XYZ file of N, CA and C in Angstrom:
174
model
N 21.088 8.743 4.054
C 21.199 7.355 4.477
C 20.107 7.000 5.482
N 19.604 8.022 6.148
C 18.653 7.743 7.208
C 17.295 7.315 6.655
N 16.986 7.665 5.419
C 15.713 7.289 4.810
C 15.869 6.205 3.741
N 16.961 5.475 3.780
C 17.217 4.460 2.756
C 16.199 3.328 2.821
N 15.802 2.919 3.993
C 14.833 1.836 4.124
C 13.402 2.262 3.888
N 13.175 3.549 3.848
C 11.821 4.059 3.687
C 11.247 3.729 2.311
N 12.057 3.780 1.279
C 11.585 3.459 -0.077
C 11.209 1.986 -0.179
N 12.017 1.114 0.407
C 11.695 -0.313 0.383
C 10.419 -0.594 1.172
N 10.277 0.045 2.306
C 9.083 -0.135 3.121
C 7.840 0.353 2.370
N 7.974 1.440 1.651
C 6.862 1.984 0.870
C 6.463 1.022 -0.244
N 7.421 0.500 -0.968
C 7.124 -0.434 -2.045
C 6.555 -1.745 -1.518
N 7.045 -2.206 -0.401
C 6.533 -3.451 0.176
C 5.088 -3.286 0.633
N 4.776 -2.166 1.258
C 3.412 -1.924 1.721
C 2.449 -1.823 0.551
N 2.820 -1.057 -0.465
C 1.958 -0.918 -1.641
C 1.824 -2.234 -2.401
N 2.913 -2.950 -2.520
C 2.870 -4.243 -3.208
C 1.976 -5.240 -2.507
N 2.049 -5.284 -1.194
C 1.205 -6.185 -0.420
C -0.264 -5.797 -0.540
N -0.559 -4.516 -0.499
C -1.944 -4.051 -0.616
C -2.517 -4.389 -1.990
N -1.736 -4.196 -3.039
C -2.194 -4.515 -4.393
C -2.399 -6.017 -4.540
N -1.502 -6.802 -4.000
C -1.621 -8.260 -4.082
C -2.877 -8.762 -3.369
N -3.125 -8.253 -2.173
C -4.314 -8.667 -1.420
C -5.583 -8.256 -2.167
N -5.613 -7.041 -2.679
C -6.771 -6.586 -3.440
C -7.008 -7.410 -4.690
N -5.945 -7.750 -5.376
C -6.052 -8.556 -6.594
C -6.596 -9.947 -6.283
N -6.061 -10.576 -5.251
C -6.510 -11.919 -4.873
C -7.962 -11.909 -4.400
N -8.362 -10.893 -3.668
C -9.753 -10.799 -3.240
C -10.691 -10.631 -4.433
N -10.282 -9.826 -5.403
C -11.101 -9.652 -6.605
C -11.227 -10.961 -7.379
N -10.152 -11.735 -7.428
C -10.213 -13.026 -8.098
C -11.167 -13.966 -7.366
N -11.102 -13.964 -6.052
C -11.933 -14.862 -5.258
C -13.413 -14.473 -5.341
N -13.701 -13.180 -5.299
C -15.082 -12.714 -5.353
C -15.649 -12.865 -6.761
N -14.823 -12.590 -7.765
C -15.247 -12.768 -9.146
C -15.939 -11.570 -9.766
N -15.726 -10.391 -9.220
C -16.317 -9.193 -9.790
C -15.579 -8.810 -11.059
N -16.312 -8.193 -11.987
C -15.680 -7.739 -13.233
C -14.847 -6.485 -13.006
N -15.340 -5.570 -12.185
C -14.620 -4.331 -11.894
C -13.776 -4.545 -10.633
N -12.490 -4.200 -10.655
C -11.590 -4.502 -9.532
C -11.767 -3.554 -8.333
N -12.861 -3.708 -7.627
C -13.163 -2.827 -6.498
C -12.145 -3.006 -5.379
N -11.892 -4.241 -5.001
C -10.963 -4.506 -3.895
C -9.554 -4.031 -4.227
N -9.144 -4.209 -5.462
C -7.820 -3.754 -5.885
C -7.682 -2.249 -5.713
N -8.690 -1.519 -6.116
C -8.648 -0.061 -6.007
C -8.682 0.375 -4.543
N -9.577 -0.236 -3.767
C -9.715 0.141 -2.355
C -8.440 -0.178 -1.578
N -7.890 -1.367 -1.770
C -6.685 -1.737 -1.041
C -5.474 -0.932 -1.511
N -5.418 -0.603 -2.801
C -4.311 0.223 -3.301
C -4.339 1.615 -2.677
N -5.515 2.216 -2.640
C -5.636 3.543 -2.030
C -5.376 3.481 -0.528
N -5.848 2.426 0.116
C -5.579 2.250 1.543
C -4.093 2.087 1.815
N -3.417 1.309 0.986
C -1.970 1.146 1.131
C -1.225 2.440 0.901
N -1.706 3.246 -0.032
C -1.089 4.548 -0.293
C -1.248 5.473 0.909
N -2.423 5.469 1.507
C -2.664 6.305 2.691
C -1.764 5.864 3.844
N -1.666 4.563 4.052
C -0.806 4.047 5.129
C 0.645 4.416 4.872
N 1.084 4.290 3.634
C 2.463 4.615 3.287
C 2.759 6.102 3.494
N 1.862 6.955 3.030
C 2.076 8.396 3.213
C 2.076 8.779 4.695
N 1.241 8.124 5.461
C 1.214 8.391 6.904
C 2.524 7.974 7.574
N 3.063 6.823 7.155
C 4.349 6.371 7.685
C 5.468 7.354 7.334
N 5.453 7.834 6.110
C 6.476 8.791 5.677
C 6.388 10.080 6.478
N 5.164 10.593 6.632
C 5.002 11.827 7.402
C 5.430 11.652 8.858
N 5.081 10.531 9.468
C 5.476 10.299 10.855
C 6.994 10.169 10.990
N 7.629 9.462 10.047
C 9.083 9.294 10.113
C 9.827 10.598 9.899
N 9.335 11.437 8.994
C 10.052 12.684 8.710
C 9.785 13.737 9.787
N 8.667 13.681 10.448
C 8.395 14.635 11.531
C 9.229 14.358 12.766
N 9.431 13.087 13.066
C 10.184 12.717 14.274
C 11.646 13.119 14.211
N 12.236 13.067 13.020
C 13.686 13.263 12.931
C 14.013 14.602 12.440
């Protein structure tokens, strides 16, 4: 029960990162989705860091 909110937080962070990357790619107009990939990987790193910090503390 203690990690129930962690999955929602992970999905929200990744979803927001993908959305921002997608919108930036649309605005810039590049054919290859560079921003989408960069923001997705950045969101994944942030999410994994949050998980590691939360599980180490408790």
